[in-house]
Amino acid sequence: MDNPSAIIDAAVAVFGYLDLAIRLFGLLALVAIVLGAFAGVTQALWRFGLALFGKKILVVAGENDYRDICEDLTDSGLIKNKNIQRVSSKHVDKAHDALLLIVVYGYLEPDDFESVVRAKNSRCGLIVHCPPEKGRITEQEMNLLSRTPFTALCNFRGRMVNDVLLMMLSTSFKRKDLG
């Protein structure tokens, strides 16, 4: 304790190094948080972008309902007309390999409707559009839908557009599915 200024200088130097270490740790923590958040968001955005770019939407509906649905989806500005295809009641077998399927309730016979729901791919999103003018869905069909993964039931066209976008994000989609 001969020279108090030397002790003070040493203490200031130690606190300076400690301050630098804390600032560097804080900076590294901030970088890690930003990169972690970016990686999580980027993966979701990448997957959503791929889905918007290439996921085919099959619509099982009559001609008028198909035109309305197609127009609603393309008016959103996110889905291209070339990615939307109609499947008639005579060709419902095409729906079994779909990755995103919209079925207008009441268009198919009850047995055909049940067949489409049961035979859908486990990776396929299914949206059953049941507008009020088509009648109410039966309890048996409702039970079937509630046991089926990646299924949504909607009554309004605007809600259906939201369900399509959410289904594109939530159902699995791989690059090999493009085309």
mmCIF file of C-alpha atoms in Angstrom:
data_model
loop_
_atom_site.group_PDB
_atom_site.id
_atom_site.type_symbol
_atom_site.label_atom_id
_atom_site.label_comp_id
_atom_site.label_asym_id
_atom_site.label_seq_id
_atom_site.Cartn_x
_atom_site.Cartn_y
_atom_site.Cartn_z
ATOM 1 C CA MET A 1 0.000 0.000 0.000
ATOM 2 C CA ASP A 2 2.930 2.275 -0.664
ATOM 3 C CA ASN A 3 1.442 3.893 -3.699
ATOM 4 C CA PRO A 4 -2.365 4.373 -3.638
ATOM 5 C CA SER A 5 -2.466 5.628 -7.214
ATOM 6 C CA ALA A 6 -0.936 2.340 -8.458
ATOM 7 C CA ILE A 7 -3.656 0.393 -6.666
ATOM 8 C CA ILE A 8 -6.340 2.635 -8.151
ATOM 9 C CA ASP A 9 -4.799 2.285 -11.623
ATOM 10 C CA ALA A 10 -4.753 -1.513 -11.260
ATOM 11 C CA ALA A 11 -8.395 -1.562 -10.109
ATOM 12 C CA VAL A 12 -9.433 0.655 -13.041
ATOM 13 C CA ALA A 13 -7.582 -1.659 -15.450
ATOM 14 C CA VAL A 14 -9.316 -4.739 -13.992
ATOM 15 C CA PHE A 15 -12.728 -3.060 -14.240
ATOM 16 C CA GLY A 16 -11.887 -2.001 -17.809
ATOM 17 C CA TYR A 17 -11.142 -5.609 -18.792
ATOM 18 C CA LEU A 18 -14.256 -6.787 -16.977
ATOM 19 C CA ASP A 19 -16.343 -4.155 -18.812
ATOM 20 C CA LEU A 20 -14.875 -5.261 -22.150
ATOM 21 C CA ALA A 21 -15.598 -8.943 -21.387
ATOM 22 C CA ILE A 22 -19.219 -8.170 -20.444
ATOM 23 C CA ARG A 23 -19.730 -6.085 -23.591
ATOM 24 C CA LEU A 24 -18.260 -8.831 -25.801
ATOM 25 C CA PHE A 25 -20.450 -11.450 -24.114
ATOM 26 C CA GLY A 26 -23.508 -9.237 -24.654
ATOM 27 C CA LEU A 27 -22.616 -8.728 -28.315
ATOM 28 C CA LEU A 28 -22.121 -12.467 -28.856
ATOM 29 C CA ALA A 29 -25.432 -13.206 -27.120
ATOM 30 C CA LEU A 30 -27.198 -10.652 -29.339
ATOM 31 C CA VAL A 31 -25.666 -12.165 -32.481
ATOM 32 C CA ALA A 32 -26.728 -15.668 -31.365
ATOM 33 C CA ILE A 33 -30.301 -14.513 -30.703
ATOM 34 C CA VAL A 34 -30.552 -12.724 -34.060
ATOM 35 C CA LEU A 35 -29.122 -15.701 -35.956
ATOM 36 C CA GLY A 36 -31.434 -18.120 -34.131
ATOM 37 C CA ALA A 37 -34.496 -16.019 -34.871
ATOM 38 C CA PHE A 38 -33.399 -15.512 -38.473
ATOM 39 C CA ALA A 39 -32.815 -19.239 -38.978
ATOM 40 C CA GLY A 40 -36.262 -20.153 -37.629
ATOM 41 C CA VAL A 41 -38.089 -17.498 -39.629
ATOM 42 C CA THR A 42 -36.050 -18.168 -42.744
ATOM 43 C CA GLN A 43 -36.928 -21.859 -42.740
ATOM 44 C CA ALA A 44 -40.645 -21.100 -42.449
ATOM 45 C CA LEU A 45 -40.466 -18.428 -45.157
ATOM 46 C CA TRP A 46 -38.477 -20.712 -47.458
ATOM 47 C CA ARG A 47 -41.011 -23.501 -47.023
ATOM 48 C CA PHE A 48 -43.933 -21.127 -47.528
ATOM 49 C CA GLY A 49 -42.289 -19.646 -50.635
ATOM 50 C CA LEU A 50 -41.756 -23.091 -52.125
ATOM 51 C CA ALA A 51 -45.368 -23.976 -51.394
ATOM 52 C CA LEU A 52 -46.666 -20.783 -52.997
ATOM 53 C CA PHE A 53 -44.426 -21.293 -55.997
ATOM 54 C CA GLY A 54 -45.120 -24.922 -56.748
ATOM 55 C CA LYS A 55 -47.777 -26.602 -54.651
ATOM 56 C CA LYS A 56 -50.672 -27.729 -56.802
ATOM 57 C CA ILE A 57 -54.132 -27.140 -55.394
ATOM 58 C CA LEU A 58 -56.759 -29.588 -56.569
ATOM 59 C CA VAL A 59 -60.343 -28.384 -56.301
ATOM 60 C CA VAL A 60 -63.110 -30.977 -56.331
ATOM 61 C CA ALA A 61 -66.102 -28.860 -57.302
ATOM 62 C CA GLY A 62 -68.631 -28.007 -59.953
ATOM 63 C CA GLU A 63 -67.619 -25.535 -62.646
ATOM 64 C CA ASN A 64 -69.208 -22.462 -60.998
ATOM 65 C CA ASP A 65 -67.779 -23.195 -57.552
ATOM 66 C CA TYR A 66 -64.380 -23.897 -59.111
ATOM 67 C CA ARG A 67 -64.362 -20.536 -60.916
ATOM 68 C CA ASP A 68 -65.279 -18.698 -57.698
ATOM 69 C CA ILE A 69 -62.601 -20.498 -55.664
ATOM 70 C CA CYS A 70 -59.968 -20.037 -58.359
ATOM 71 C CA GLU A 71 -60.741 -16.326 -58.599
ATOM 72 C CA ASP A 72 -60.617 -15.890 -54.820
ATOM 73 C CA LEU A 73 -57.254 -17.656 -54.566
ATOM 74 C CA THR A 74 -55.659 -15.771 -57.458
ATOM 75 C CA ASP A 75 -57.073 -12.441 -56.250
ATOM 76 C CA SER A 76 -55.066 -12.935 -53.062
ATOM 77 C CA GLY A 77 -51.997 -12.263 -55.211
ATOM 78 C CA LEU A 78 -50.122 -15.163 -53.624
ATOM 79 C CA ILE A 79 -51.344 -18.120 -55.654
ATOM 80 C CA LYS A 80 -50.930 -18.457 -59.400
ATOM 81 C CA ASN A 81 -53.749 -19.695 -61.606
ATOM 82 C CA LYS A 82 -51.481 -22.393 -63.085
ATOM 83 C CA ASN A 83 -51.214 -24.038 -59.639
ATOM 84 C CA ILE A 84 -54.984 -24.556 -59.312
ATOM 85 C CA GLN A 85 -56.646 -27.496 -61.053
ATOM 86 C CA ARG A 86 -60.213 -28.735 -61.093
ATOM 87 C CA VAL A 87 -61.098 -32.357 -60.489
ATOM 88 C CA SER A 88 -64.566 -33.416 -61.569
ATOM 89 C CA SER A 89 -66.685 -36.022 -59.816
ATOM 90 C CA LYS A 90 -65.778 -38.463 -62.597
ATOM 91 C CA HIS A 91 -62.045 -38.159 -61.880
ATOM 92 C CA VAL A 92 -61.830 -38.142 -58.073
ATOM 93 C CA ASP A 93 -59.044 -40.743 -58.225
ATOM 94 C CA LYS A 94 -56.697 -37.885 -59.186
ATOM 95 C CA ALA A 95 -57.313 -36.383 -55.752
ATOM 96 C CA HIS A 96 -55.580 -39.247 -53.933
ATOM 97 C CA ASP A 97 -52.081 -37.993 -54.827
ATOM 98 C CA ALA A 98 -52.781 -34.329 -54.091
ATOM 99 C CA LEU A 99 -50.764 -32.270 -51.618
ATOM 100 C CA LEU A 100 -53.518 -29.703 -51.089
ATOM 101 C CA LEU A 101 -57.134 -30.515 -51.764
ATOM 102 C CA ILE A 102 -60.255 -28.361 -51.596
ATOM 103 C CA VAL A 103 -63.560 -30.223 -51.703
ATOM 104 C CA VAL A 104 -66.811 -28.315 -52.055
ATOM 105 C CA TYR A 105 -69.313 -30.066 -49.835
ATOM 106 C CA GLY A 106 -72.410 -31.308 -51.620
ATOM 107 C CA TYR A 107 -70.685 -31.695 -55.000
ATOM 108 C CA LEU A 108 -69.808 -35.355 -54.445
ATOM 109 C CA GLU A 109 -72.117 -38.143 -53.410
ATOM 110 C CA PRO A 110 -71.666 -39.034 -49.708
ATOM 111 C CA ASP A 111 -69.825 -42.282 -50.548
ATOM 112 C CA ASP A 112 -67.459 -40.472 -52.925
ATOM 113 C CA PHE A 113 -66.845 -37.737 -50.341
ATOM 114 C CA GLU A 114 -65.961 -40.348 -47.716
ATOM 115 C CA SER A 115 -63.725 -42.157 -50.205
ATOM 116 C CA VAL A 116 -61.785 -38.964 -50.994
ATOM 117 C CA VAL A 117 -61.291 -38.141 -47.314
ATOM 118 C CA ARG A 118 -60.197 -41.661 -46.385
ATOM 119 C CA ALA A 119 -57.847 -42.087 -49.357
ATOM 120 C CA LYS A 120 -56.054 -38.751 -49.117
ATOM 121 C CA ASN A 121 -52.298 -38.805 -48.654
ATOM 122 C CA SER A 122 -51.215 -38.304 -45.028
ATOM 123 C CA ARG A 123 -49.124 -35.290 -46.155
ATOM 124 C CA CYS A 124 -52.090 -33.771 -47.977
ATOM 125 C CA GLY A 125 -53.978 -30.823 -46.574
ATOM 126 C CA LEU A 126 -57.744 -31.075 -46.982
ATOM 127 C CA ILE A 127 -60.091 -28.114 -46.859
ATOM 128 C CA VAL A 128 -63.798 -28.878 -47.021
ATOM 129 C CA HIS A 129 -65.666 -25.795 -48.196
ATOM 130 C CA CYS A 130 -69.229 -26.024 -46.943
ATOM 131 C CA PRO A 131 -71.067 -22.821 -47.885
ATOM 132 C CA PRO A 132 -74.431 -22.294 -46.159
ATOM 133 C CA GLU A 133 -76.416 -22.812 -49.376
ATOM 134 C CA LYS A 134 -74.975 -26.360 -49.748
ATOM 135 C CA GLY A 135 -76.565 -27.567 -46.507
ATOM 136 C CA ARG A 136 -75.084 -28.783 -43.256
ATOM 137 C CA ILE A 137 -72.437 -31.446 -43.048
ATOM 138 C CA THR A 138 -73.694 -34.650 -41.434
ATOM 139 C CA GLU A 139 -72.498 -35.795 -38.025
ATOM 140 C CA GLN A 140 -70.938 -38.921 -39.538
ATOM 141 C CA GLU A 141 -68.948 -36.838 -42.043
ATOM 142 C CA MET A 142 -67.963 -34.389 -39.293
ATOM 143 C CA ASN A 143 -66.616 -37.295 -37.202
ATOM 144 C CA LEU A 144 -64.656 -38.559 -40.201
ATOM 145 C CA LEU A 145 -63.124 -35.121 -40.757
ATOM 146 C CA SER A 146 -62.223 -34.745 -37.087
ATOM 147 C CA ARG A 147 -60.236 -38.003 -37.233
ATOM 148 C CA THR A 148 -58.374 -36.970 -40.390
ATOM 149 C CA PRO A 149 -55.077 -35.057 -40.043
ATOM 150 C CA PHE A 150 -54.507 -31.706 -41.753
ATOM 151 C CA THR A 151 -58.189 -31.050 -42.288
ATOM 152 C CA ALA A 152 -60.108 -27.788 -42.086
ATOM 153 C CA LEU A 153 -63.798 -27.094 -42.506
ATOM 154 C CA CYS A 154 -64.851 -23.624 -43.575
ATOM 155 C CA ASN A 155 -68.123 -21.990 -44.508
ATOM 156 C CA PHE A 156 -66.959 -18.761 -46.139
ATOM 157 C CA ARG A 157 -64.772 -18.146 -49.186
ATOM 158 C CA GLY A 158 -62.623 -15.539 -47.452
ATOM 159 C CA ARG A 159 -61.909 -17.926 -44.611
ATOM 160 C CA MET A 160 -61.048 -20.594 -47.164
ATOM 161 C CA VAL A 161 -58.293 -18.405 -48.638
ATOM 162 C CA ASN A 162 -56.788 -18.045 -45.152
ATOM 163 C CA ASP A 163 -57.064 -21.792 -44.580
ATOM 164 C CA VAL A 164 -55.295 -22.481 -47.895
ATOM 165 C CA LEU A 165 -52.372 -20.252 -46.921
ATOM 166 C CA LEU A 166 -52.104 -21.816 -43.457
ATOM 167 C CA MET A 167 -52.388 -25.314 -44.877
ATOM 168 C CA MET A 168 -49.562 -24.562 -47.321
ATOM 169 C CA LEU A 169 -47.353 -23.580 -44.419
ATOM 170 C CA SER A 170 -48.307 -26.420 -42.093
ATOM 171 C CA THR A 171 -48.358 -29.454 -44.395
ATOM 172 C CA SER A 172 -45.083 -31.009 -45.373
ATOM 173 C CA PHE A 173 -43.724 -29.988 -48.728
ATOM 174 C CA LYS A 174 -40.436 -30.993 -50.296
ATOM 175 C CA ARG A 175 -38.561 -29.845 -53.353
ATOM 176 C CA LYS A 176 -39.336 -33.139 -55.082
ATOM 177 C CA ASP A 177 -43.010 -32.129 -54.948
ATOM 178 C CA LEU A 178 -42.389 -29.236 -57.356
ATOM 179 C CA GLY A 179 -43.604 -29.694 -60.864
#
